[in-house]
């Protein structure tokens, strides 16, 4: 008869491997890097109205006017456009409509807990490329002054 000893040993080894990653500390450090990077992007792109989050669960909102936080026009579907651009560039971000699901364009950037500092840099570079392309679409489609770089 074979016992479950092998399975228990493997689970303990995997738990030790996870413990050695110190995921809580990594989440705090990489999350800080991610937030700082998103805030830098906010200074470059006036259509980013807000950056918020904790740890590796960060979000940003696209707006037509940062002062009033007025959303982009619903029909523009910024939440779909930016997700598609980012995906084409090799980055997966999550979008959601707010305000009852009717308007507002929020995006979640939430890498895995084991993400490295280099990978955070890669994510931010891909996001910047995507936002640059999004700005071009926004300018050509809506001619919104706030999209200027």
GROMACS .gro file of C-alpha atoms in nm:
model
  149
    1UNK     CA    1   0.000   0.000   0.000
    2UNK     CA    2   0.112   0.351  -0.076
    3UNK     CA    3   0.051   0.624   0.175
    4UNK     CA    4  -0.006   0.991   0.119
    5UNK     CA    5   0.340   1.058   0.257
    6UNK     CA    6   0.472   1.164  -0.087
    7UNK     CA    7   0.192   1.413  -0.133
    8UNK     CA    8   0.236   1.561   0.214
    9UNK     CA    9   0.612   1.595   0.160
   10UNK     CA   10   0.558   1.769  -0.173
   11UNK     CA   11   0.304   2.010  -0.024
   12UNK     CA   12   0.544   2.096   0.258
   13UNK     CA   13   0.825   2.156   0.010
   14UNK     CA   14   0.602   2.383  -0.196
   15UNK     CA   15   0.496   2.571   0.117
   16UNK     CA   16   0.863   2.621   0.208
   17UNK     CA   17   0.932   2.747  -0.144
   18UNK     CA   18   0.644   2.994  -0.113
   19UNK     CA   19   0.763   3.106   0.230
   20UNK     CA   20   1.111   3.170   0.093
   21UNK     CA   21   0.964   3.407  -0.169
   22UNK     CA   22   0.836   3.637   0.109
   23UNK     CA   23   0.537   3.732  -0.102
   24UNK     CA   24   0.400   3.985   0.146
   25UNK     CA   25   0.723   4.186   0.142
   26UNK     CA   26   0.752   4.150  -0.235
   27UNK     CA   27   0.394   4.271  -0.276
   28UNK     CA   28   0.467   4.578  -0.065
   29UNK     CA   29   0.791   4.665  -0.246
   30UNK     CA   30   0.679   4.592  -0.601
   31UNK     CA   31   0.342   4.753  -0.534
   32UNK     CA   32   0.520   5.072  -0.433
   33UNK     CA   33   0.726   5.062  -0.754
   34UNK     CA   34   0.412   5.005  -0.959
   35UNK     CA   35   0.223   5.291  -0.793
   36UNK     CA   36   0.512   5.534  -0.839
   37UNK     CA   37   0.538   5.434  -1.204
   38UNK     CA   38   0.164   5.481  -1.260
   39UNK     CA   39   0.180   5.821  -1.091
   40UNK     CA   40   0.463   5.920  -1.327
   41UNK     CA   41   0.246   5.817  -1.621
   42UNK     CA   42  -0.031   6.032  -1.475
   43UNK     CA   43   0.197   6.337  -1.493
   44UNK     CA   44   0.263   6.264  -1.860
   45UNK     CA   45  -0.095   6.192  -1.970
   46UNK     CA   46  -0.361   6.445  -1.863
   47UNK     CA   47  -0.637   6.197  -1.942
   48UNK     CA   48  -0.528   5.981  -1.646
   49UNK     CA   49  -0.743   6.133  -1.375
   50UNK     CA   50  -0.649   5.919  -1.078
   51UNK     CA   51  -0.418   5.644  -0.959
   52UNK     CA   52  -0.513   5.439  -0.656
   53UNK     CA   53  -0.468   5.103  -0.498
   54UNK     CA   54  -0.269   4.904  -0.248
   55UNK     CA   55   0.016   4.665  -0.302
   56UNK     CA   56  -0.004   4.492  -0.636
   57UNK     CA   57  -0.369   4.582  -0.690
   58UNK     CA   58  -0.344   4.923  -0.855
   59UNK     CA   59  -0.593   5.111  -1.070
   60UNK     CA   60  -0.614   5.422  -1.281
   61UNK     CA   61  -0.904   5.611  -1.431
   62UNK     CA   62  -0.925   5.782  -1.770
   63UNK     CA   63  -1.112   6.111  -1.781
   64UNK     CA   64  -1.182   6.395  -2.022
   65UNK     CA   65  -1.103   6.656  -1.756
   66UNK     CA   66  -0.881   6.585  -1.458
   67UNK     CA   67  -1.006   6.882  -1.256
   68UNK     CA   68  -1.372   6.781  -1.272
   69UNK     CA   69  -1.303   6.408  -1.317
   70UNK     CA   70  -1.558   6.413  -1.600
   71UNK     CA   71  -1.554   6.078  -1.776
   72UNK     CA   72  -1.467   6.028  -2.137
   73UNK     CA   73  -1.774   6.001  -2.361
   74UNK     CA   74  -1.946   5.667  -2.311
   75UNK     CA   75  -1.971   5.600  -2.684
   76UNK     CA   76  -1.592   5.626  -2.721
   77UNK     CA   77  -1.553   5.303  -2.520
   78UNK     CA   78  -1.209   5.389  -2.387
   79UNK     CA   79  -1.222   5.084  -2.162
   80UNK     CA   80  -1.229   4.856  -2.466
   81UNK     CA   81  -0.984   5.054  -2.678
   82UNK     CA   82  -0.705   5.066  -2.420
   83UNK     CA   83  -0.745   4.700  -2.327
   84UNK     CA   84  -0.716   4.602  -2.694
   85UNK     CA   85  -0.412   4.826  -2.753
   86UNK     CA   86  -0.239   4.693  -2.441
   87UNK     CA   87  -0.314   4.333  -2.540
   88UNK     CA   88  -0.164   4.390  -2.886
   89UNK     CA   89   0.148   4.519  -2.708
   90UNK     CA   90   0.168   4.208  -2.489
   91UNK     CA   91   0.012   4.348  -2.172
   92UNK     CA   92  -0.307   4.233  -2.006
   93UNK     CA   93  -0.491   4.495  -1.803
   94UNK     CA   94  -0.843   4.470  -1.675
   95UNK     CA   95  -1.106   4.733  -1.748
   96UNK     CA   96  -1.436   4.812  -1.592
   97UNK     CA   97  -1.706   5.063  -1.637
   98UNK     CA   98  -1.815   5.239  -1.321
   99UNK     CA   99  -2.104   5.461  -1.224
  100UNK     CA  100  -2.352   5.177  -1.241
  101UNK     CA  101  -2.167   5.014  -1.529
  102UNK     CA  102  -2.277   5.297  -1.754
  103UNK     CA  103  -1.972   5.519  -1.786
  104UNK     CA  104  -1.627   5.583  -1.650
  105UNK     CA  105  -1.318   5.396  -1.759
  106UNK     CA  106  -1.115   5.229  -1.487
  107UNK     CA  107  -0.823   4.993  -1.538
  108UNK     CA  108  -0.667   4.747  -1.300
  109UNK     CA  109  -0.300   4.662  -1.313
  110UNK     CA  110  -0.249   4.362  -1.090
  111UNK     CA  111   0.058   4.148  -1.155
  112UNK     CA  112   0.122   3.825  -0.963
  113UNK     CA  113   0.256   3.840  -0.609
  114UNK     CA  114   0.588   3.694  -0.723
  115UNK     CA  115   0.653   3.969  -0.982
  116UNK     CA  116   1.009   4.102  -0.996
  117UNK     CA  117   1.126   4.463  -1.006
  118UNK     CA  118   1.238   4.410  -1.366
  119UNK     CA  119   0.893   4.281  -1.458
  120UNK     CA  120   0.731   4.587  -1.299
  121UNK     CA  121   0.954   4.799  -1.524
  122UNK     CA  122   0.847   4.591  -1.823
  123UNK     CA  123   0.479   4.633  -1.734
  124UNK     CA  124   0.519   5.010  -1.701
  125UNK     CA  125   0.703   5.036  -2.035
  126UNK     CA  126   0.433   4.835  -2.212
  127UNK     CA  127   0.165   5.044  -2.047
  128UNK     CA  128   0.337   5.367  -2.150
  129UNK     CA  129   0.358   5.245  -2.510
  130UNK     CA  130  -0.010   5.154  -2.495
  131UNK     CA  131  -0.109   5.490  -2.345
  132UNK     CA  132   0.091   5.669  -2.615
  133UNK     CA  133  -0.104   5.481  -2.882
  134UNK     CA  134  -0.429   5.540  -2.695
  135UNK     CA  135  -0.354   5.915  -2.686
  136UNK     CA  136  -0.322   5.914  -3.064
  137UNK     CA  137  -0.660   5.739  -3.101
  138UNK     CA  138  -0.817   5.975  -2.849
  139UNK     CA  139  -0.682   6.284  -3.024
  140UNK     CA  140  -0.791   6.170  -3.368
  141UNK     CA  141  -1.133   6.046  -3.255
  142UNK     CA  142  -1.245   6.306  -3.009
  143UNK     CA  143  -1.012   6.602  -3.049
  144UNK     CA  144  -1.004   6.643  -2.671
  145UNK     CA  145  -0.755   6.905  -2.552
  146UNK     CA  146  -0.669   6.699  -2.245
  147UNK     CA  147  -0.525   6.423  -2.462
  148UNK     CA  148  -0.233   6.639  -2.570
  149UNK     CA  149   0.100   6.524  -2.443
   0.00000   0.00000   0.00000
